[in-house]
């Protein structure tokens, strides 16, 4: 049984119905105004893990992730750089997907862009006005919260006693402080679209409710995002769905914050670490491992130390996999690992099982039990594959010229030509390999410390 914490019920619930074959998932995507930060990467990596987990279990997953390519922040940035909003949006969207590729994230099945769905949003807004749940005023169209049957289901707040100005802006044209804009009128020279209520732009909450319903239907399995989206974004999507008569998401899931020095990471407090830089400096697999080994709902501290530690853990795994060929996957061990992920994506337990196997496998190699060690290696590889962390051939591959240099160095040592042996060691190390002389012979390992100029840039920005 696959379970997940549902923000709506406030408890861990069964995610998949018996006999269910498909799983529809909508995750709020990026506003493409800047490079992604570490908080974004955590959300995307978590849903990528959930998607892979369900796929491994045989479900067909349909993942929709929207791209907000029109927004005040994009327009502001375009003005600052004397360029168009389209240029800003396409530049940062390209960086977003390249970075997510490096993080080992599979592309979504659909990535609807807000600018391509404005007509569908206009249709939904008209339906809400017809239902007397939205009203037109001078500066746009607003949803009337008083007409929403159950407002506050996700947030679990008593909004009747909410003070105006506390978390909601005061706007004289609104009937109530909680009412929110479905359509905002803008001046003719600004970026906008024609509508029955004047030239303007749709609200962000309307974007997501429209694209999720249009692409996944009036009801779908899971709506996800970061915890900062619960209010107002998801509460307001749900409010519109109620007014539109859509049952909407069966379950809601939210990923915890990434913190630095105990503070939540967000653009507004300026302690963001650029995900693109982190991936460049530590490698996408190390960053992914740093995200996934923590329970997804807990706050996650990210620092140079946590990323270095993740890289060291990854090296430990890869060094083990390099010790020999793969045998047969140990089915019972893999099943225990899968059970942990089925239990509300309990990745801390899953990773602890994985590292137990690495330890066990190393012991088997040390005791010259190459058959059992090969089976452990196959099992570890299967776990990594399940997590989207499997090494590529490139990650593990030792080029023939390096193997030959190791062999030549051994021979040089045997004939006591230490100058030649040292010269060959230098060649091997320059190619990015570390060499260890043990009582059992010479061991060669890929040196995965990425001590490049680029990684030094990334680490220095971690300190600031
Ligand atoms: Zn959204």
Tab-separated table of C-alpha atoms and ligand atoms in Angstrom:
chain	number	residue	atom	x	y	z
A	1	UNK	CA	0.000	0.000	0.000
A	2	UNK	CA	1.413	3.373	-1.036
A	3	UNK	CA	0.721	6.175	1.394
A	4	UNK	CA	1.441	9.887	1.517
A	5	UNK	CA	0.721	12.706	3.941
A	6	UNK	CA	-2.338	14.571	2.665
A	7	UNK	CA	-2.409	18.251	3.634
A	8	UNK	CA	-6.206	18.233	3.280
A	9	UNK	CA	-6.863	15.490	5.831
A	10	UNK	CA	-3.770	16.257	7.906
A	11	UNK	CA	-2.828	12.573	7.963
A	12	UNK	CA	-0.951	9.885	6.072
A	13	UNK	CA	-3.472	8.410	3.640
A	14	UNK	CA	-3.663	5.712	0.992
A	15	UNK	CA	-2.600	7.246	-2.301
A	16	UNK	CA	-3.597	4.550	-4.798
A	17	UNK	CA	-6.967	2.823	-5.057
A	18	UNK	CA	-7.020	-0.954	-5.622
A	19	UNK	CA	-6.759	-1.658	-9.345
A	20	UNK	CA	-5.733	1.901	-10.208
A	21	UNK	CA	-3.507	1.992	-13.304
A	22	UNK	CA	-2.924	5.684	-13.959
A	23	UNK	CA	-1.937	8.529	-11.660
A	24	UNK	CA	-2.515	12.181	-12.531
A	25	UNK	CA	-0.306	14.739	-10.845
A	26	UNK	CA	-0.206	18.530	-11.086
A	27	UNK	CA	2.801	20.305	-9.592
A	28	UNK	CA	3.068	24.094	-9.540
A	29	UNK	CA	6.045	24.992	-11.686
A	30	UNK	CA	8.398	27.922	-12.016
A	31	UNK	CA	7.837	31.594	-12.609
A	32	UNK	CA	10.692	31.992	-15.068
A	33	UNK	CA	12.199	35.278	-13.898
A	34	UNK	CA	15.541	34.075	-12.514
A	35	UNK	CA	17.688	30.965	-12.090
A	36	UNK	CA	16.235	28.240	-9.833
A	37	UNK	CA	17.327	28.220	-6.190
A	38	UNK	CA	17.873	25.246	-3.881
A	39	UNK	CA	14.270	25.410	-2.637
A	40	UNK	CA	12.940	24.841	-6.175
A	41	UNK	CA	15.251	21.878	-6.701
A	42	UNK	CA	13.956	20.131	-3.590
A	43	UNK	CA	10.324	20.359	-4.714
A	44	UNK	CA	11.029	19.140	-8.237
A	45	UNK	CA	13.319	16.306	-7.055
A	46	UNK	CA	10.706	15.132	-4.530
A	47	UNK	CA	7.909	14.873	-7.106
A	48	UNK	CA	10.341	13.236	-9.525
A	49	UNK	CA	11.002	10.589	-6.876
A	50	UNK	CA	7.273	10.090	-6.264
A	51	UNK	CA	6.695	9.770	-10.007
A	52	UNK	CA	9.508	7.203	-10.412
A	53	UNK	CA	8.286	5.278	-7.377
A	54	UNK	CA	4.770	4.990	-8.819
A	55	UNK	CA	6.148	4.105	-12.268
A	56	UNK	CA	8.346	1.375	-10.775
A	57	UNK	CA	5.212	0.052	-9.114
A	58	UNK	CA	3.595	-0.189	-12.557
A	59	UNK	CA	1.414	2.925	-12.689
A	60	UNK	CA	1.244	5.195	-15.684
A	61	UNK	CA	1.916	8.662	-14.268
A	62	UNK	CA	0.779	11.813	-16.034
A	63	UNK	CA	2.689	14.800	-14.622
A	64	UNK	CA	1.700	18.338	-15.550
A	65	UNK	CA	3.921	21.215	-14.446
A	66	UNK	CA	2.992	24.733	-15.466
A	67	UNK	CA	5.391	27.449	-16.522
A	68	UNK	CA	4.393	30.961	-15.482
A	69	UNK	CA	5.850	32.932	-18.369
A	70	UNK	CA	3.971	36.155	-17.712
A	71	UNK	CA	4.150	37.805	-14.305
A	72	UNK	CA	4.919	41.192	-12.715
A	73	UNK	CA	8.404	39.994	-11.721
A	74	UNK	CA	9.218	38.925	-15.289
A	75	UNK	CA	7.998	42.265	-16.627
A	76	UNK	CA	10.041	44.193	-14.029
A	77	UNK	CA	13.164	42.271	-14.909
A	78	UNK	CA	12.584	42.818	-18.642
A	79	UNK	CA	12.295	46.573	-18.025
A	80	UNK	CA	15.509	46.559	-15.960
A	81	UNK	CA	17.371	44.812	-18.762
A	82	UNK	CA	15.657	46.779	-21.554
A	83	UNK	CA	14.411	43.585	-23.153
A	84	UNK	CA	11.095	41.801	-23.647
A	85	UNK	CA	9.225	39.643	-21.145
A	86	UNK	CA	9.398	36.826	-23.718
A	87	UNK	CA	13.189	37.033	-23.812
A	88	UNK	CA	13.461	36.889	-20.010
A	89	UNK	CA	10.973	34.007	-19.790
A	90	UNK	CA	12.603	31.899	-22.497
A	91	UNK	CA	16.112	32.520	-21.119
A	92	UNK	CA	15.259	31.404	-17.588
A	93	UNK	CA	13.016	28.576	-18.691
A	94	UNK	CA	15.922	27.103	-20.689
A	95	UNK	CA	18.173	27.362	-17.603
A	96	UNK	CA	15.452	25.800	-15.447
A	97	UNK	CA	15.124	22.646	-17.572
A	98	UNK	CA	18.879	22.274	-18.127
A	99	UNK	CA	19.423	22.446	-14.370
A	100	UNK	CA	16.607	19.966	-13.670
A	101	UNK	CA	18.068	17.593	-16.289
A	102	UNK	CA	21.368	17.671	-14.401
A	103	UNK	CA	19.492	16.930	-11.194
A	104	UNK	CA	18.284	13.703	-12.836
A	105	UNK	CA	14.691	14.945	-13.085
A	106	UNK	CA	12.623	13.514	-15.925
A	107	UNK	CA	10.764	16.161	-17.904
A	108	UNK	CA	7.023	16.421	-17.134
A	109	UNK	CA	4.484	14.954	-19.573
A	110	UNK	CA	3.111	18.445	-20.176
A	111	UNK	CA	4.465	21.913	-19.411
A	112	UNK	CA	1.631	24.330	-20.209
A	113	UNK	CA	2.669	27.962	-20.487
A	114	UNK	CA	0.393	30.588	-18.979
A	115	UNK	CA	0.496	32.803	-22.086
A	116	UNK	CA	-0.924	29.946	-24.184
A	117	UNK	CA	-3.892	29.344	-21.887
A	118	UNK	CA	-5.282	32.852	-21.429
A	119	UNK	CA	-8.424	32.146	-23.500
A	120	UNK	CA	-9.225	29.102	-21.343
A	121	UNK	CA	-8.736	31.254	-18.219
A	122	UNK	CA	-11.110	33.882	-19.633
A	123	UNK	CA	-13.761	31.168	-20.129
A	124	UNK	CA	-13.353	30.030	-16.491
A	125	UNK	CA	-13.565	33.621	-15.195
A	126	UNK	CA	-16.771	34.165	-17.205
A	127	UNK	CA	-18.249	31.002	-15.640
A	128	UNK	CA	-17.418	32.289	-12.144
A	129	UNK	CA	-19.056	35.663	-12.925
A	130	UNK	CA	-22.156	33.835	-14.280
A	131	UNK	CA	-22.294	31.849	-11.050
A	132	UNK	CA	-22.345	35.189	-9.146
A	133	UNK	CA	-19.151	34.088	-7.415
A	134	UNK	CA	-17.007	36.760	-9.044
A	135	UNK	CA	-17.552	40.477	-9.601
A	136	UNK	CA	-16.199	43.093	-11.973
A	137	UNK	CA	-14.848	46.393	-10.639
A	138	UNK	CA	-12.723	49.210	-12.023
A	139	UNK	CA	-9.356	47.441	-11.797
A	140	UNK	CA	-10.410	43.919	-12.719
A	141	UNK	CA	-12.374	40.844	-11.666
A	142	UNK	CA	-12.368	39.362	-8.155
A	143	UNK	CA	-13.530	36.107	-6.648
A	144	UNK	CA	-16.085	36.648	-3.898
A	145	UNK	CA	-14.882	34.485	-1.021
A	146	UNK	CA	-18.301	34.789	0.652
A	147	UNK	CA	-19.725	32.698	-2.210
A	148	UNK	CA	-17.220	29.840	-1.791
A	149	UNK	CA	-18.956	26.950	0.029
A	150	UNK	CA	-15.918	25.986	2.152
A	151	UNK	CA	-13.035	28.425	2.241
A	152	UNK	CA	-9.996	27.516	4.362
A	153	UNK	CA	-10.147	23.720	3.953
A	154	UNK	CA	-6.439	23.417	3.210
A	155	UNK	CA	-5.188	26.186	5.457
A	156	UNK	CA	-7.467	25.124	8.329
A	157	UNK	CA	-7.903	28.706	9.432
A	158	UNK	CA	-10.964	30.471	10.669
A	159	UNK	CA	-11.030	33.190	8.064
A	160	UNK	CA	-14.086	34.861	9.622
A	161	UNK	CA	-11.748	36.372	12.189
A	162	UNK	CA	-8.867	37.215	9.874
A	163	UNK	CA	-7.778	40.810	10.297
A	164	UNK	CA	-7.524	42.829	7.089
A	165	UNK	CA	-3.947	43.746	6.376
A	166	UNK	CA	-2.653	40.645	8.113
A	167	UNK	CA	-1.352	38.452	5.256
A	168	UNK	CA	-3.886	39.953	2.832
A	169	UNK	CA	-3.444	43.318	1.215
A	170	UNK	CA	-6.066	46.017	1.669
A	171	UNK	CA	-7.625	47.014	-1.620
A	172	UNK	CA	-10.489	49.511	-1.664
A	173	UNK	CA	-12.111	48.012	-4.764
A	174	UNK	CA	-12.615	44.609	-3.159
A	175	UNK	CA	-15.795	43.688	-1.266
A	176	UNK	CA	-13.725	41.768	1.290
A	177	UNK	CA	-10.000	41.639	2.050
A	178	UNK	CA	-9.840	37.912	1.240
A	179	UNK	CA	-11.288	38.310	-2.258
A	180	UNK	CA	-8.592	37.812	-4.850
A	181	UNK	CA	-8.008	38.932	-8.422
A	182	UNK	CA	-8.962	36.635	-11.297
A	183	UNK	CA	-8.188	39.328	-13.858
A	184	UNK	CA	-6.135	42.481	-13.364
A	185	UNK	CA	-6.548	45.375	-15.789
A	186	UNK	CA	-3.328	46.985	-17.016
A	187	UNK	CA	-2.481	50.034	-19.131
A	188	UNK	CA	-2.520	49.632	-22.921
A	189	UNK	CA	1.295	49.972	-23.206
A	190	UNK	CA	1.887	47.150	-20.705
A	191	UNK	CA	2.035	43.431	-21.473
A	192	UNK	CA	-1.511	42.091	-21.513
A	193	UNK	CA	-4.394	40.411	-23.295
A	194	UNK	CA	-7.861	41.473	-24.457
A	195	UNK	CA	-10.779	40.252	-22.344
A	196	UNK	CA	-14.502	41.061	-21.851
A	197	UNK	CA	-13.387	43.006	-18.733
A	198	UNK	CA	-10.766	45.100	-20.433
A	199	UNK	CA	-7.143	44.712	-21.390
A	200	UNK	CA	-5.198	42.959	-18.627
A	201	UNK	CA	-3.627	39.832	-17.234
A	202	UNK	CA	-4.993	36.743	-15.455
A	203	UNK	CA	-4.240	36.074	-11.784
A	204	UNK	CA	-1.763	33.334	-10.920
A	205	UNK	CA	-4.350	31.289	-8.963
A	206	UNK	CA	-6.578	31.254	-12.054
A	207	UNK	CA	-3.680	30.049	-14.185
A	208	UNK	CA	-3.173	26.862	-12.162
A	209	UNK	CA	-6.826	25.956	-11.631
A	210	UNK	CA	-7.464	26.356	-15.356
A	211	UNK	CA	-4.480	24.386	-16.612
A	212	UNK	CA	-4.899	21.544	-14.111
A	213	UNK	CA	-8.609	21.087	-14.944
A	214	UNK	CA	-8.067	21.471	-18.699
A	215	UNK	CA	-5.202	18.972	-18.836
A	216	UNK	CA	-6.082	16.477	-16.087
A	217	UNK	CA	-9.863	16.834	-15.774
A	218	UNK	CA	-12.183	18.169	-13.064
A	219	UNK	CA	-10.726	15.625	-10.671
A	220	UNK	CA	-7.191	14.265	-10.553
A	221	UNK	CA	-5.042	12.342	-8.096
A	222	UNK	CA	-2.588	14.755	-6.527
A	223	UNK	CA	-1.863	18.466	-6.457
A	224	UNK	CA	1.594	19.331	-5.212
A	225	UNK	CA	3.999	22.140	-4.555
A	226	UNK	CA	6.073	23.665	-1.805
A	227	UNK	CA	4.623	24.404	1.640
A	228	UNK	CA	4.655	28.130	0.908
A	229	UNK	CA	1.939	27.526	-1.712
A	230	UNK	CA	-0.692	26.205	0.716
A	231	UNK	CA	-1.894	29.752	1.368
A	232	UNK	CA	-2.965	31.675	-0.536
A	233	UNK	CA	-2.169	29.920	-3.832
A	234	UNK	CA	-3.618	26.449	-3.302
A	235	UNK	CA	-6.430	27.610	-1.046
A	236	UNK	CA	-7.451	30.023	-3.799
A	237	UNK	CA	-7.171	27.408	-6.553
A	238	UNK	CA	-9.469	25.217	-4.466
A	239	UNK	CA	-11.895	28.131	-3.925
A	240	UNK	CA	-12.246	28.586	-7.693
A	241	UNK	CA	-12.650	24.846	-8.237
A	242	UNK	CA	-15.517	24.829	-5.734
A	243	UNK	CA	-17.219	27.703	-7.518
A	244	UNK	CA	-16.709	25.912	-10.858
A	245	UNK	CA	-18.202	22.714	-9.431
A	246	UNK	CA	-14.980	20.716	-9.898
A	247	UNK	CA	-14.180	18.053	-7.252
A	248	UNK	CA	-10.518	18.909	-8.012
A	249	UNK	CA	-7.480	17.214	-6.409
A	250	UNK	CA	-8.119	13.955	-4.499
A	251	UNK	CA	-4.971	14.582	-2.454
A	252	UNK	CA	-2.661	17.503	-1.671
A	253	UNK	CA	1.034	17.204	-0.852
A	254	UNK	CA	3.539	19.870	0.140
A	255	UNK	CA	7.329	19.762	0.338
A	256	UNK	CA	9.177	21.399	3.252
A	257	UNK	CA	11.427	24.430	3.060
A	258	UNK	CA	15.120	24.502	2.360
A	259	UNK	CA	16.839	26.505	5.071
A	260	UNK	CA	20.182	28.146	5.487
A	261	UNK	CA	21.189	28.866	9.059
A	262	UNK	CA	17.690	27.926	10.152
A	263	UNK	CA	15.904	30.440	7.950
A	264	UNK	CA	13.562	29.484	5.146
A	265	UNK	CA	15.048	30.020	1.744
A	266	UNK	CA	13.115	32.411	-0.422
A	267	UNK	CA	13.830	35.234	-2.792
A	268	UNK	CA	12.457	37.795	-0.365
A	269	UNK	CA	14.992	37.220	2.413
A	270	UNK	CA	17.917	36.985	0.059
A	271	UNK	CA	19.640	33.858	1.372
A	272	UNK	CA	19.048	31.837	-1.754
A	273	UNK	CA	21.709	29.614	-3.148
A	274	UNK	CA	21.633	29.271	-6.860
A	275	UNK	CA	20.739	25.656	-7.731
A	276	UNK	CA	22.483	25.929	-11.091
A	277	UNK	CA	25.743	26.823	-9.304
A	278	UNK	CA	25.323	24.058	-6.716
A	279	UNK	CA	24.767	21.455	-9.447
A	280	UNK	CA	27.803	22.735	-11.329
A	281	UNK	CA	30.001	22.659	-8.233
A	282	UNK	CA	28.923	19.411	-6.572
A	283	UNK	CA	27.335	17.492	-9.446
A	284	UNK	CA	23.603	16.917	-9.912
A	285	UNK	CA	23.641	13.485	-8.251
A	286	UNK	CA	25.178	14.828	-5.029
A	287	UNK	CA	22.606	17.635	-4.816
A	288	UNK	CA	19.800	15.161	-5.540
A	289	UNK	CA	21.107	12.831	-2.826
A	290	UNK	CA	21.251	15.748	-0.356
A	291	UNK	CA	17.565	16.450	-1.048
A	292	UNK	CA	16.225	12.921	-1.122
A	293	UNK	CA	17.873	11.424	1.945
A	294	UNK	CA	15.894	13.816	4.169
A	295	UNK	CA	12.183	13.281	4.870
A	296	UNK	CA	10.468	15.499	2.299
A	297	UNK	CA	8.194	17.390	4.711
A	298	UNK	CA	10.911	18.338	7.212
A	299	UNK	CA	12.865	21.558	6.855
A	300	UNK	CA	16.177	20.810	5.151
A	301	UNK	CA	19.330	22.713	6.003
A	302	UNK	CA	21.509	23.177	2.935
A	303	UNK	CA	25.047	24.420	3.298
A	304	UNK	CA	28.458	23.771	1.835
A	305	UNK	CA	28.930	21.165	4.576
A	306	UNK	CA	25.710	19.262	3.743
A	307	UNK	CA	26.569	19.252	0.035
A	308	UNK	CA	30.128	18.081	0.705
A	309	UNK	CA	28.753	15.361	2.948
A	310	UNK	CA	26.291	14.282	0.230
A	311	UNK	CA	29.150	14.119	-2.266
A	312	UNK	CA	31.212	11.995	0.136
A	313	UNK	CA	28.247	9.606	0.556
A	314	UNK	CA	27.847	9.350	-3.193
A	315	UNK	CA	31.553	8.604	-3.586
A	316	UNK	CA	31.241	5.840	-0.997
A	317	UNK	CA	28.438	4.252	-3.035
A	318	UNK	CA	30.201	4.596	-6.392
A	319	UNK	CA	33.513	3.332	-5.016
A	320	UNK	CA	31.689	0.223	-3.844
A	321	UNK	CA	30.033	-0.279	-7.255
A	322	UNK	CA	33.445	-0.012	-8.931
A	323	UNK	CA	34.823	-2.959	-6.987
A	324	UNK	CA	33.315	-5.637	-9.188
A	325	UNK	CA	30.601	-6.862	-11.551
A	326	UNK	CA	26.880	-6.954	-10.716
A	327	UNK	CA	25.177	-10.238	-9.827
A	328	UNK	CA	21.526	-10.911	-8.985
A	329	UNK	CA	19.303	-8.404	-7.160
A	330	UNK	CA	18.366	-9.648	-3.676
A	331	UNK	CA	14.589	-9.392	-3.987
A	332	UNK	CA	13.747	-9.391	-0.269
A	333	UNK	CA	16.195	-6.586	0.468
A	334	UNK	CA	14.839	-4.492	-2.400
A	335	UNK	CA	11.275	-5.142	-1.215
A	336	UNK	CA	12.116	-3.768	2.253
A	337	UNK	CA	13.516	-0.644	0.586
A	338	UNK	CA	10.366	-0.215	-1.536
A	339	UNK	CA	8.192	-0.650	1.578
A	340	UNK	CA	9.983	2.327	3.167
A	341	UNK	CA	9.205	4.529	0.162
A	342	UNK	CA	5.600	3.309	0.204
A	343	UNK	CA	5.367	4.636	3.744
A	344	UNK	CA	4.945	8.374	3.041
A	345	UNK	CA	8.196	8.452	1.022
A	346	UNK	CA	10.291	7.502	4.055
A	347	UNK	CA	13.595	8.178	2.353
A	348	UNK	CA	15.675	8.338	5.576
A	349	UNK	CA	14.866	4.648	6.155
A	350	UNK	CA	15.384	3.820	2.463
A	351	UNK	CA	18.820	5.453	2.430
A	352	UNK	CA	19.833	3.789	5.672
A	353	UNK	CA	18.993	0.396	4.069
A	354	UNK	CA	21.029	1.392	1.024
A	355	UNK	CA	24.074	2.329	3.085
A	356	UNK	CA	23.738	-0.897	5.117
A	357	UNK	CA	24.042	-2.741	1.810
A	358	UNK	CA	27.118	-0.752	0.774
A	359	UNK	CA	28.783	-1.640	4.102
A	360	UNK	CA	27.759	-5.279	3.799
A	361	UNK	CA	28.987	-5.444	0.194
A	362	UNK	CA	32.369	-3.942	1.067
A	363	UNK	CA	32.764	-6.481	3.860
A	364	UNK	CA	31.966	-9.290	1.404
A	365	UNK	CA	34.591	-8.005	-1.028
A	366	UNK	CA	37.139	-7.697	1.796
A	367	UNK	CA	36.405	-11.321	2.740
A	368	UNK	CA	36.853	-12.383	-0.887
A	369	UNK	CA	33.185	-13.404	-1.234
A	370	UNK	CA	32.917	-12.057	-4.751
A	371	UNK	CA	29.642	-13.827	-5.632
A	372	UNK	CA	27.606	-12.469	-2.688
A	373	UNK	CA	29.330	-9.088	-3.082
A	374	UNK	CA	28.203	-8.938	-6.717
A	375	UNK	CA	24.596	-9.619	-5.629
A	376	UNK	CA	24.825	-6.769	-3.105
A	377	UNK	CA	26.183	-4.496	-5.840
A	378	UNK	CA	23.223	-5.377	-8.079
A	379	UNK	CA	20.831	-4.642	-5.206
A	380	UNK	CA	22.462	-1.286	-4.458
A	381	UNK	CA	22.296	-0.387	-8.141
A	382	UNK	CA	18.581	-1.286	-8.233
A	383	UNK	CA	17.941	0.974	-5.218
A	384	UNK	CA	19.846	3.836	-6.850
A	385	UNK	CA	17.902	3.346	-10.055
A	386	UNK	CA	14.640	3.509	-8.085
A	387	UNK	CA	15.770	6.828	-6.556
A	388	UNK	CA	16.911	8.295	-9.878
A	389	UNK	CA	20.509	8.225	-8.596
A	390	UNK	CA	22.003	5.411	-10.668
A	391	UNK	CA	25.500	6.192	-11.921
A	392	UNK	CA	25.983	6.351	-15.663
A	393	UNK	CA	28.702	4.303	-17.375
A	394	UNK	CA	30.605	7.570	-17.512
A	395	UNK	CA	30.361	7.873	-13.715
A	396	UNK	CA	31.938	4.457	-13.165
A	397	UNK	CA	33.961	3.907	-16.317
A	398	UNK	CA	37.739	3.673	-16.077
A	399	UNK	CA	39.360	4.368	-19.497
A	400	UNK	CA	41.744	1.644	-20.815
A	401	UNK	CA	44.752	4.003	-20.891
A	402	UNK	CA	44.330	4.550	-17.153
A	403	UNK	CA	44.111	0.802	-16.443
A	404	UNK	CA	47.294	0.400	-18.523
A	405	UNK	CA	49.039	3.162	-16.560
A	406	UNK	CA	48.093	1.406	-13.293
A	407	UNK	CA	49.527	-1.852	-14.621
A	408	UNK	CA	52.736	-0.123	-15.867
A	409	UNK	CA	53.142	1.558	-12.478
A	410	UNK	CA	52.883	-1.836	-10.735
A	411	UNK	CA	55.633	-3.195	-12.975
A	412	UNK	CA	57.797	-0.103	-12.401
A	413	UNK	CA	57.441	-0.604	-8.646
A	414	UNK	CA	58.417	-4.274	-8.934
A	415	UNK	CA	61.634	-3.394	-10.727
A	416	UNK	CA	62.199	-0.602	-8.148
A	417	UNK	CA	61.980	2.165	-10.765
A	418	UNK	CA	60.324	4.584	-8.334
A	419	UNK	CA	60.835	7.644	-10.544
A	420	UNK	CA	58.804	5.965	-13.294
A	421	UNK	CA	56.161	4.787	-10.774
A	422	UNK	CA	55.754	8.340	-9.446
A	423	UNK	CA	55.504	9.736	-12.980
A	424	UNK	CA	52.727	7.243	-13.777
A	425	UNK	CA	50.921	8.104	-10.532
A	426	UNK	CA	50.946	11.754	-11.604
A	427	UNK	CA	49.418	10.809	-14.975
A	428	UNK	CA	46.686	8.763	-13.269
A	429	UNK	CA	45.847	11.520	-10.775
A	430	UNK	CA	45.816	14.204	-13.463
A	431	UNK	CA	43.099	12.182	-15.231
A	432	UNK	CA	40.910	12.482	-12.118
A	433	UNK	CA	41.629	9.172	-10.395
A	434	UNK	CA	42.866	8.441	-6.908
A	435	UNK	CA	45.230	5.511	-6.429
A	436	UNK	CA	45.640	3.518	-3.202
A	437	UNK	CA	48.293	0.928	-2.459
A	438	UNK	CA	46.910	-1.636	-0.025
A	439	UNK	CA	48.257	-4.933	1.233
A	440	UNK	CA	45.974	-6.640	-1.314
A	441	UNK	CA	47.304	-4.630	-4.246
A	442	UNK	CA	46.504	-1.356	-5.945
A	443	UNK	CA	43.033	0.146	-5.901
A	444	UNK	CA	41.923	2.776	-8.325
A	445	UNK	CA	38.991	5.101	-7.653
A	446	UNK	CA	37.485	8.003	-9.454
A	447	UNK	CA	38.259	11.195	-7.586
A	448	UNK	CA	34.826	12.851	-7.511
A	449	UNK	CA	35.829	15.993	-5.730
A	450	UNK	CA	35.053	18.508	-8.429
A	451	UNK	CA	37.847	20.904	-7.611
A	452	UNK	CA	37.319	23.146	-10.592
A	453	UNK	CA	37.221	26.925	-10.675
A	454	UNK	CA	33.468	26.723	-11.204
A	455	UNK	CA	32.932	24.688	-8.063
A	456	UNK	CA	34.975	27.141	-6.048
A	457	UNK	CA	32.597	29.862	-7.231
A	458	UNK	CA	29.666	27.796	-6.016
A	459	UNK	CA	31.208	27.127	-2.631
A	460	UNK	CA	32.108	30.741	-2.052
A	461	UNK	CA	28.528	31.797	-2.773
A	462	UNK	CA	27.433	29.322	-0.097
A	463	UNK	CA	29.288	31.263	2.528
A	464	UNK	CA	27.739	34.577	1.642
B	1	LIG	ZN1	0.121	26.732	-9.041
